Short mmCIF file of C-alpha atoms and ligand atoms in Angstrom, two decimals:
data_model
loop_
_atom_site.label_atom_id
_atom_site.label_comp_id
_atom_site.label_asym_id
_atom_site.label_seq_id
_atom_site.Cartn_x
_atom_site.Cartn_y
_atom_site.Cartn_z
CA MET G 1 19.00 -13.25 6.20
CA PHE G 2 18.55 -11.20 3.05
CA HIS G 3 20.78 -11.94 0.06
CA LYS G 4 19.52 -9.21 -2.21
CA VAL G 5 17.55 -6.02 -1.56
CA LEU G 6 15.99 -3.64 -4.07
CA ILE G 7 16.08 0.09 -3.34
CA ALA G 8 12.88 1.81 -4.47
CA ASN G 9 14.38 5.28 -4.45
CA ARG G 10 17.01 7.53 -5.98
CA GLY G 11 19.62 10.16 -5.08
CA GLU G 12 21.56 10.35 -1.85
CA ILE G 13 19.26 8.09 0.19
CA ALA G 14 19.54 5.30 -2.41
CA VAL G 15 23.34 5.64 -2.26
CA ARG G 16 23.22 5.62 1.57
CA ILE G 17 21.21 2.36 1.52
CA ILE G 18 23.44 0.70 -1.12
CA ARG G 19 26.49 1.40 1.06
CA ALA G 20 24.86 -0.13 4.15
CA LEU G 21 23.86 -3.22 2.16
CA ARG G 22 27.37 -3.61 0.75
CA GLU G 23 28.91 -3.37 4.21
CA LEU G 24 26.56 -6.16 5.32
CA GLY G 25 27.44 -8.35 2.32
CA ILE G 26 23.94 -8.05 0.84
CA LYS G 27 23.58 -7.53 -2.93
CA SER G 28 21.80 -4.35 -4.01
CA VAL G 29 19.43 -3.70 -6.90
CA ALA G 30 18.85 -0.10 -7.99
CA VAL G 31 15.85 1.04 -9.98
CA TYR G 32 16.14 4.19 -12.06
CA SER G 33 14.15 6.35 -14.42
CA GLU G 34 15.31 7.35 -17.90
CA ALA G 35 16.32 10.75 -16.46
CA ASP G 36 18.51 8.95 -13.93
CA LYS G 37 20.45 6.65 -16.23
CA ASP G 38 23.73 8.37 -15.30
CA SER G 39 22.91 8.69 -11.64
CA LEU G 40 25.27 7.47 -8.95
CA HIS G 41 22.81 5.07 -7.33
CA ALA G 42 22.37 3.20 -10.63
CA LYS G 43 26.14 3.00 -11.08
CA LEU G 44 26.97 1.94 -7.52
CA ALA G 45 24.44 -0.86 -7.08
CA ASP G 46 25.27 -4.46 -7.99
CA GLU G 47 22.39 -4.43 -10.49
CA ALA G 48 20.32 -1.63 -11.95
CA ILE G 49 16.95 -1.82 -13.67
CA CYS G 50 15.31 0.96 -15.67
CA ILE G 51 11.67 1.28 -14.59
CA GLY G 52 10.36 3.98 -16.93
CA PRO G 53 10.33 7.63 -17.96
CA ALA G 54 11.40 10.61 -15.84
CA SER G 55 7.95 11.39 -14.48
CA PRO G 56 7.74 9.88 -10.96
CA VAL G 57 4.25 8.51 -11.63
CA GLU G 58 5.69 6.40 -14.42
CA SER G 59 8.80 5.26 -12.54
CA TYR G 60 9.52 5.74 -8.83
CA LEU G 61 5.80 5.75 -7.98
CA ASN G 62 4.92 2.93 -10.35
CA MET G 63 4.14 0.07 -7.96
CA GLU G 64 3.72 -2.67 -10.57
CA ARG G 65 7.05 -1.91 -12.23
CA ILE G 66 8.91 -1.84 -8.94
CA ILE G 67 7.39 -5.11 -7.82
CA SER G 68 8.17 -6.72 -11.22
CA ALA G 69 11.78 -5.52 -10.92
CA THR G 70 12.00 -7.02 -7.44
CA ILE G 71 10.66 -10.39 -8.56
CA SER G 72 12.74 -10.56 -11.75
CA SER G 73 15.95 -9.65 -9.90
CA GLY G 74 15.31 -12.21 -7.17
CA ALA G 75 15.45 -9.65 -4.35
CA GLU G 76 13.69 -10.71 -1.14
CA ALA G 77 13.11 -7.23 0.22
CA ILE G 78 12.62 -3.58 -0.74
CA HIS G 79 14.04 -0.57 1.06
CA PRO G 80 11.73 2.35 0.23
CA GLY G 81 13.91 5.19 1.64
CA PHE G 82 11.84 8.35 2.20
CA GLY G 83 9.35 10.10 -0.06
CA PHE G 84 7.98 8.25 -3.12
CA LEU G 85 6.31 4.99 -1.95
CA SER G 86 7.80 4.92 1.53
CA GLU G 87 4.52 5.66 3.32
CA ASN G 88 2.18 4.14 0.80
CA ALA G 89 0.10 1.46 2.57
CA LYS G 90 -1.28 0.11 -0.72
CA PHE G 91 2.21 -0.52 -2.08
CA VAL G 92 3.33 -2.26 1.11
CA GLU G 93 0.18 -4.37 1.06
CA MET G 94 0.85 -5.42 -2.54
CA CYS G 95 4.38 -6.43 -1.54
CA GLU G 96 3.07 -8.39 1.44
CA LYS G 97 0.80 -10.32 -0.93
CA CYS G 98 3.80 -11.07 -3.18
CA ASN G 99 5.89 -12.23 -0.21
CA ILE G 100 8.30 -9.32 -0.52
CA LYS G 101 9.43 -7.76 2.77
CA VAL G 102 9.31 -3.99 2.78
CA ILE G 103 11.91 -2.69 5.23
CA GLY G 104 9.62 -0.73 7.55
CA PRO G 105 6.34 -1.27 9.38
CA SER G 106 3.39 -3.29 8.04
CA SER G 107 0.76 -1.85 5.71
CA ASP G 108 -1.77 -1.82 8.58
CA VAL G 109 0.45 0.38 10.75
CA ILE G 110 1.28 2.71 7.86
CA ARG G 111 -2.42 3.09 7.08
CA LYS G 112 -3.25 3.86 10.69
CA MET G 113 -0.42 6.37 11.24
CA GLY G 114 -0.50 7.83 7.72
CA ASN G 115 -3.93 9.22 8.29
CA LYS G 116 -3.03 12.08 10.62
CA SER G 117 -6.52 12.39 12.01
CA GLU G 118 -6.67 8.67 12.89
CA ALA G 119 -3.14 8.85 14.33
CA ARG G 120 -4.27 11.66 16.65
CA ASN G 121 -7.09 9.47 17.93
CA THR G 122 -4.75 6.51 18.56
CA MET G 123 -2.51 8.83 20.58
CA THR G 124 -5.39 10.37 22.54
CA GLU G 125 -6.52 6.89 23.52
CA ALA G 126 -2.99 6.15 24.75
CA ASN G 127 -2.98 9.34 26.84
CA ILE G 128 -0.36 11.05 24.71
CA PRO G 129 -0.85 14.84 24.64
CA VAL G 130 -2.00 15.94 21.17
CA VAL G 131 -2.53 19.45 19.81
CA PRO G 132 -6.17 20.35 20.61
CA GLY G 133 -8.25 19.78 17.49
CA SER G 134 -11.00 17.89 15.70
CA ASP G 135 -11.46 14.20 16.49
CA HIS G 136 -12.66 13.12 13.06
CA ILE G 137 -12.09 13.89 9.40
CA ILE G 138 -14.09 16.87 8.17
CA TYR G 139 -15.27 17.30 4.58
CA ASP G 140 -17.84 20.00 5.09
CA VAL G 141 -16.69 23.62 5.18
CA ASP G 142 -19.53 24.75 7.47
CA GLU G 143 -18.79 22.05 10.01
CA ALA G 144 -15.09 22.96 9.89
CA HIS G 145 -15.86 26.65 10.31
CA GLU G 146 -18.09 26.05 13.28
CA PHE G 147 -15.42 23.91 14.93
CA ALA G 148 -12.69 26.54 14.33
CA ASP G 149 -14.91 29.24 15.85
CA LYS G 150 -15.40 26.99 18.87
CA ILE G 151 -11.70 26.23 19.61
CA GLY G 152 -10.63 29.78 18.81
CA TYR G 153 -8.10 31.31 16.40
CA PRO G 154 -5.49 30.97 15.11
CA VAL G 155 -6.11 27.47 13.74
CA ILE G 156 -4.23 25.31 11.28
CA ILE G 157 -6.18 23.42 8.64
CA LYS G 158 -4.49 20.18 7.61
CA ALA G 159 -4.97 17.47 5.03
CA ALA G 160 -5.60 14.12 6.74
CA LEU G 161 -3.20 12.43 4.32
CA GLY G 162 -0.83 15.41 4.15
CA GLY G 163 2.95 15.42 4.01
CA GLY G 164 5.82 17.65 2.96
CA GLY G 165 3.99 20.73 4.21
CA LYS G 166 1.29 20.37 1.53
CA GLY G 167 -2.43 20.83 2.15
CA MET G 168 -1.83 23.02 5.19
CA ARG G 169 -3.13 26.57 5.81
CA ILE G 170 -3.33 28.84 8.82
CA ALA G 171 -6.44 30.93 9.52
CA VAL G 172 -5.97 33.74 12.03
CA ASN G 173 -9.62 34.76 12.17
CA SER G 174 -13.11 33.58 11.31
CA ARG G 175 -13.38 35.90 8.28
CA GLU G 176 -10.59 34.22 6.34
CA PHE G 177 -11.39 30.67 7.46
CA GLU G 178 -13.49 29.48 4.54
CA GLU G 179 -11.08 30.69 1.87
CA ARG G 180 -8.12 29.06 3.64
CA PHE G 181 -10.04 25.82 4.10
CA GLU G 182 -10.91 25.61 0.40
CA THR G 183 -7.30 26.34 -0.65
CA ALA G 184 -5.95 23.64 1.65
CA ARG G 185 -8.60 21.20 0.49
CA LEU G 186 -7.84 21.84 -3.18
CA GLU G 187 -4.12 21.39 -2.57
CA SER G 188 -4.80 18.14 -0.76
CA GLU G 189 -7.00 16.86 -3.56
CA ASN G 190 -4.26 17.61 -6.10
CA ALA G 191 -1.39 16.21 -4.06
CA PHE G 192 -2.99 13.24 -2.27
CA ALA G 193 -6.19 12.58 -4.26
CA ASP G 194 -8.14 13.04 -1.02
CA ASP G 195 -10.02 15.97 0.48
CA GLY G 196 -10.37 14.83 4.08
CA MET G 197 -9.26 17.63 6.42
CA TYR G 198 -8.91 18.29 10.13
CA ILE G 199 -8.46 21.37 12.26
CA GLU G 200 -5.90 21.99 14.98
CA LYS G 201 -5.20 24.86 17.28
CA TYR G 202 -2.23 26.74 15.81
CA ILE G 203 0.57 26.76 18.36
CA VAL G 204 2.23 30.17 18.18
CA ASN G 205 6.04 30.26 17.93
CA PRO G 206 6.71 26.59 18.68
CA ARG G 207 9.79 24.47 18.18
CA HIS G 208 9.64 21.26 16.17
CA ILE G 209 11.12 18.48 18.29
CA GLU G 210 11.00 14.92 17.02
CA PHE G 211 12.11 11.64 18.58
CA GLN G 212 13.73 8.80 16.66
CA ILE G 213 12.47 5.43 17.73
CA MET G 214 13.48 1.89 16.73
CA ALA G 215 11.26 -1.10 17.41
CA ASP G 216 11.71 -4.80 16.70
CA SER G 217 9.17 -7.59 16.29
CA TYR G 218 9.67 -8.77 19.89
CA GLY G 219 8.09 -5.71 21.48
CA ASN G 220 11.37 -3.89 22.22
CA VAL G 221 11.08 -0.16 21.59
CA VAL G 222 13.99 2.23 22.13
CA HIS G 223 14.24 5.99 21.54
CA LEU G 224 17.45 7.55 20.30
CA GLY G 225 16.92 11.07 21.57
CA GLU G 226 15.50 14.07 19.80
CA ARG G 227 16.18 16.14 16.72
CA ASP G 228 15.44 19.83 16.67
CA CYS G 229 13.96 20.63 13.24
CA THR G 230 12.74 24.13 14.06
CA ILE G 231 14.66 25.76 11.21
CA GLN G 232 12.04 25.45 8.45
CA ARG G 233 10.85 27.38 5.44
CA ASN G 234 7.20 26.95 4.46
CA HIS G 235 6.93 24.01 6.89
CA GLN G 236 9.88 22.30 5.20
CA LYS G 237 13.00 21.52 7.19
CA MET G 238 16.29 23.11 6.18
CA LEU G 239 18.70 22.51 9.05
CA GLU G 240 18.42 19.94 11.84
CA GLU G 241 20.37 19.25 14.97
CA SER G 242 20.66 16.83 17.85
CA PRO G 243 20.37 17.29 20.76
CA SER G 244 18.02 20.28 20.95
CA SER G 245 19.20 23.34 22.87
CA ALA G 246 15.64 23.56 24.26
CA ILE G 247 15.56 20.12 25.87
CA SER G 248 16.98 19.36 29.33
CA PRO G 249 17.94 15.79 30.28
CA GLU G 250 14.72 15.60 32.35
CA MET G 251 12.59 16.74 29.39
CA ARG G 252 14.38 14.24 27.15
CA LYS G 253 13.49 11.46 29.52
CA VAL G 254 9.81 12.46 29.69
CA MET G 255 9.43 13.11 25.96
CA GLY G 256 11.46 10.01 25.04
CA GLU G 257 9.30 7.80 27.23
CA THR G 258 6.20 9.38 25.69
CA ALA G 259 7.57 8.63 22.20
CA VAL G 260 8.17 5.01 23.17
CA ARG G 261 4.62 4.79 24.53
CA ALA G 262 3.30 6.30 21.29
CA ALA G 263 5.19 3.71 19.21
CA LYS G 264 3.87 0.91 21.40
CA ALA G 265 0.31 2.22 21.06
CA ALA G 266 0.73 2.00 17.29
CA HIS G 267 2.14 -1.57 17.54
CA TYR G 268 5.09 -0.19 15.70
CA GLU G 269 7.99 -2.06 14.14
CA ASN G 270 11.21 -0.74 12.53
CA ALA G 271 12.42 2.91 12.38
CA GLY G 272 9.92 5.67 13.02
CA THR G 273 9.72 9.27 14.15
CA ILE G 274 7.34 10.83 16.63
CA GLU G 275 6.99 14.53 15.88
CA PHE G 276 6.10 16.95 18.66
CA LEU G 277 5.53 20.67 18.88
CA LEU G 278 7.01 22.35 21.93
CA ASP G 279 5.32 25.59 22.99
CA LYS G 280 6.70 28.62 24.83
CA ASP G 281 5.73 27.12 28.20
CA ASN G 282 7.65 23.91 27.46
CA LYS G 283 4.44 21.96 26.92
CA PHE G 284 4.73 19.39 24.16
CA TYR G 285 2.10 17.94 21.87
CA PHE G 286 2.09 14.98 19.49
CA MET G 287 1.82 16.20 15.91
CA GLU G 288 2.34 13.14 13.71
CA MET G 289 4.30 9.95 13.26
CA ASN G 290 6.48 9.29 10.23
CA THR G 291 6.62 5.60 9.42
CA ARG G 292 9.94 5.57 7.58
CA ILE G 293 13.54 6.67 7.82
CA GLN G 294 13.86 10.48 7.79
CA VAL G 295 16.11 12.76 5.74
CA GLU G 296 17.70 13.98 8.97
CA HIS G 297 18.51 10.55 10.45
CA PRO G 298 22.31 11.14 10.24
CA VAL G 299 22.34 13.64 13.14
CA THR G 300 20.93 10.91 15.39
CA GLU G 301 23.50 8.45 14.06
CA MET G 302 26.32 10.88 14.83
CA VAL G 303 25.32 11.53 18.45
CA THR G 304 24.38 7.93 19.28
CA GLY G 305 27.03 6.07 17.27
CA THR G 306 24.41 3.89 15.58
CA ASP G 307 23.67 2.97 11.96
CA LEU G 308 19.91 3.29 11.56
CA ILE G 309 19.75 1.84 8.05
CA LYS G 310 21.59 -1.31 9.14
CA GLU G 311 19.35 -1.50 12.21
CA GLN G 312 16.31 -1.28 9.91
CA ILE G 313 17.65 -4.19 7.89
CA PHE G 314 18.35 -6.31 11.02
CA VAL G 315 14.84 -5.72 12.35
CA ALA G 316 13.26 -6.52 8.97
CA GLN G 317 15.22 -9.80 8.94
CA GLY G 318 13.56 -10.71 12.23
CA GLN G 319 16.50 -9.94 14.53
CA GLU G 320 16.22 -8.24 17.90
CA LEU G 321 17.37 -4.65 18.28
CA SER G 322 21.15 -4.54 18.71
CA PHE G 323 20.85 -2.04 21.59
CA THR G 324 18.72 -1.42 24.67
CA GLN G 325 17.57 1.95 26.03
CA ASP G 326 20.47 1.91 28.51
CA ASP G 327 22.98 1.50 25.67
CA ILE G 328 21.88 4.77 24.05
CA LYS G 329 24.03 7.67 25.21
CA ILE G 330 23.82 11.07 23.53
CA SER G 331 27.37 12.23 22.93
CA GLY G 332 28.28 15.73 21.70
CA HIS G 333 26.25 17.68 19.14
CA ALA G 334 25.46 17.12 15.46
CA ILE G 335 24.07 19.49 12.82
CA GLU G 336 22.81 18.71 9.32
CA CYS G 337 22.43 21.24 6.50
CA ARG G 338 20.28 20.35 3.52
CA ILE G 339 21.97 21.70 0.40
CA ASN G 340 19.40 22.36 -2.32
CA ALA G 341 19.72 23.29 -5.99
CA GLU G 342 17.75 26.51 -5.58
CA ASN G 343 18.19 30.27 -5.56
CA PRO G 344 17.38 31.92 -2.21
CA ASP G 345 17.42 35.35 -3.90
CA LYS G 346 14.66 34.27 -6.29
CA ASN G 347 12.28 32.97 -3.65
CA PHE G 348 14.19 29.68 -3.50
CA MET G 349 13.35 28.82 -7.10
CA PRO G 350 14.74 25.36 -7.98
CA CYS G 351 17.58 25.54 -10.49
CA PRO G 352 18.56 22.21 -11.96
CA GLY G 353 21.53 22.06 -14.33
CA VAL G 354 25.00 20.64 -14.85
CA ILE G 355 27.52 20.57 -12.00
CA ASN G 356 30.80 21.84 -13.45
CA GLU G 357 32.83 21.34 -10.37
CA ILE G 358 32.32 19.99 -6.90
CA HIS G 359 34.66 20.09 -3.95
CA ILE G 360 33.60 18.15 -0.87
CA PRO G 361 34.90 19.19 2.56
CA GLY G 362 36.60 16.62 4.76
CA GLY G 363 38.04 16.33 8.24
CA ASN G 364 37.20 14.97 11.63
CA ASP G 365 33.53 14.04 12.03
CA ILE G 366 32.37 15.67 8.80
CA ARG G 367 29.96 13.57 6.76
CA VAL G 368 28.64 14.20 3.27
CA ASP G 369 25.67 12.22 1.93
CA THR G 370 25.16 12.94 -1.74
CA ALA G 371 24.75 11.40 -5.19
CA ILE G 372 26.21 14.26 -7.22
CA TYR G 373 29.59 14.28 -8.98
CA ASN G 374 31.57 16.37 -11.47
CA GLY G 375 29.63 16.75 -14.71
CA TYR G 376 26.40 15.39 -13.18
CA GLN G 377 23.19 16.85 -14.56
CA VAL G 378 20.72 17.60 -11.76
CA PRO G 379 17.38 16.60 -13.30
CA ALA G 380 14.41 18.97 -13.07
CA ASN G 381 11.96 16.18 -12.28
CA TYR G 382 12.77 15.55 -8.63
CA ASP G 383 13.31 17.15 -5.26
CA SER G 384 15.94 19.90 -5.24
CA MET G 385 17.93 18.50 -2.29
CA ILE G 386 21.29 17.41 -3.70
CA LEU G 387 23.55 17.01 -0.69
CA LYS G 388 23.46 16.68 3.08
CA LEU G 389 26.36 18.03 5.08
CA ILE G 390 26.52 16.68 8.63
CA VAL G 391 29.05 17.56 11.32
CA HIS G 392 29.62 16.31 14.85
CA ASP G 393 31.56 17.93 17.67
CA GLN G 394 31.71 17.98 21.45
CA ASN G 395 29.06 20.69 21.92
CA ARG G 396 26.73 22.99 19.97
CA TYR G 397 29.18 25.87 19.88
CA CYS G 398 31.94 23.73 18.35
CA ALA G 399 29.49 22.04 15.94
CA ILE G 400 28.32 25.43 14.63
CA HIS G 401 31.91 26.46 13.97
CA LYS G 402 32.70 23.15 12.33
CA MET G 403 29.64 23.48 10.08
CA GLN G 404 30.67 26.99 9.06
CA SER G 405 34.16 25.78 8.24
CA ALA G 406 32.77 22.86 6.20
CA LEU G 407 30.21 25.04 4.38
CA GLY G 408 33.01 27.48 3.59
CA GLU G 409 34.97 24.69 1.93
CA LEU G 410 32.06 23.16 0.02
CA VAL G 411 32.06 24.17 -3.65
CA ILE G 412 29.24 23.26 -6.04
CA ASP G 413 29.77 25.13 -9.27
CA GLY G 414 27.43 25.47 -12.26
CA ILE G 415 24.11 25.70 -10.41
CA ASP G 416 22.69 27.97 -7.70
CA THR G 417 22.52 26.58 -4.17
CA ASN G 418 21.50 27.68 -0.67
CA ILE G 419 25.05 27.20 0.74
CA ASP G 420 25.60 30.93 1.45
CA PHE G 421 22.11 31.28 2.90
CA LEU G 422 22.79 28.46 5.38
CA TYR G 423 26.16 29.99 6.24
CA GLY G 424 24.35 33.23 7.09
CA ILE G 425 22.02 31.42 9.48
CA LEU G 426 24.95 29.80 11.30
CA ASP G 427 26.46 33.27 11.65
CA ASP G 428 23.27 34.82 13.05
CA GLN G 429 23.34 35.64 16.76
CA GLU G 430 19.75 34.52 17.35
CA TYR G 431 20.48 31.12 15.85
CA LYS G 432 23.73 30.87 17.80
CA ASN G 433 21.87 31.65 21.02
CA GLY G 434 19.39 28.89 20.22
CA ASP G 435 16.72 31.54 20.28
CA ILE G 436 14.59 29.99 17.51
CA THR G 437 11.00 29.14 16.61
CA THR G 438 9.45 27.76 13.40
CA ASP G 439 9.09 31.38 12.22
CA TYR G 440 12.85 31.88 12.41
CA ILE G 441 13.60 31.77 8.66
CA LYS G 442 10.72 34.10 7.79
CA ASN G 443 12.05 36.63 10.29
CA TYR G 444 15.67 36.05 9.24
CA ILE G 445 14.82 36.81 5.59
CA LYS G 446 13.02 40.00 6.67
CA LYS G 447 16.03 41.02 8.74
CA ARG G 448 18.37 40.31 5.81
CA CYS G 449 16.26 42.42 3.43
CA GLU G 450 16.26 45.36 5.85
CA LYS G 451 20.06 45.40 6.04
P1 ADP B 501 3.94 17.51 7.03
O1 ADP B 501 3.61 16.09 7.33
O2 ADP B 501 3.28 18.05 5.83
O3 ADP B 501 5.42 17.76 7.10
P2 ADP B 501 3.49 18.31 9.80
O4 ADP B 501 2.21 17.95 10.44
O5 ADP B 501 4.70 17.49 10.13
O6 ADP B 501 3.26 18.35 8.22
O7 ADP B 501 3.82 19.83 10.10
C1 ADP B 501 4.91 20.49 9.47
C2 ADP B 501 5.23 21.78 10.21
O8 ADP B 501 4.08 22.65 10.24
C3 ADP B 501 5.62 21.61 11.67
O9 ADP B 501 6.97 21.29 11.83
C4 ADP B 501 5.27 22.98 12.22
O10 ADP B 501 6.28 23.92 11.92
C5 ADP B 501 4.02 23.36 11.46
N1 ADP B 501 2.82 22.96 12.21
C6 ADP B 501 2.07 21.86 12.06
N2 ADP B 501 1.03 21.81 12.93
C7 ADP B 501 1.10 22.94 13.67
C8 ADP B 501 0.32 23.50 14.74
N3 ADP B 501 -0.77 22.89 15.22
N4 ADP B 501 0.73 24.68 15.26
C9 ADP B 501 1.83 25.32 14.80
N5 ADP B 501 2.58 24.86 13.79
C10 ADP B 501 2.25 23.68 13.22
#
């Protein structure tokens, strides 16, 4: 059993992990950058170690400093959260060599699934439906162009090591292909120091449906139902829910079993997410696997009554999963809104600053995951997501109303946020009808401008 765990992250997810550790009687060690010296995660943890300047490269992405902090604090394990080093195979490998357990899958599995092109091949071999596309990494623009012409437009060009919507471009015809390819490649080189690309058929008007899975080291793999993450802006999720209004119990069974098969094919351990695209004809395709806990994990926790962070810790300690597939029952409906420090009227420009006043909504089945407080200065150096508001109710209709009520009560004063924008979505008839695709926000903004 772990006695002390270091959290290699910041913000709300670090706070979420510290709370789980405390409930389990495990000591927590926070690491923080100079910009985060007043942050909640550094204050809440049992110990806190400064690991460098504000720039992520010098602190939260600095592997040597994080490993030194782990060793000097006497922690046996690291929880990487999401983002930063959470899917970095090299970091996990370094930890393995130092006998530090990273709470998540092994470096080998991360390497295999982190390369999206390789992950597609693993899934094809396991007979999992994947989006039609190239079967190897392409560096050469002519080869890519020829392949795109062959499978037909529109196509999506993706960075093999991509994430967070970066290094991705759509080409709707052959004429614009080369320009789009070069832009995506450049973006990938800048963001991931790699210019390996692959091409996929672009699925028109899909829904993003992902399955949460949990696997232990004894070969038990369980899925915890789906999350509908169709509400996205620029391929980045903004609002997530579980279950999906597009998935029948029969579909859930088929897709869930496919997700479990996918995890088994990857020899997976710990928490992971299998992302699918669902097309207009209800055909689904594997898109990628995320080898870490996701931002939107709370909606799954709310409808299944589980604690995924604690489960991650149990599995990492070598315990068996605390539930079987039969134990997992989806109950009611949960929605999460990501509250960002940004201005929707200025093209969602991030707007860090000081929070003068915050009022957090409460009530039955309303959950707030955040690290902000009165007088807190939102730093400009990190992601603009500052709070997650999650609600749970007996069905989608009630959950939408509960979310509107909670958003109406939430006050974050001093900085701009997307609270009103999200409220507008929940009030929109198309959203309420569940009539959504990944283009929803683009169309919603257009509709709003026309009014
Ligand atoms: P990232 O890892 O950067 O988040 P993903 O591969 O998960 O990238 O894709 C992010 C989003 O991009 C998806 O949720 C979907 O909206 C869109 N997308 C990705 N691949 C396709 C595709 N082949 N067809 C249509 N949309 C896609």
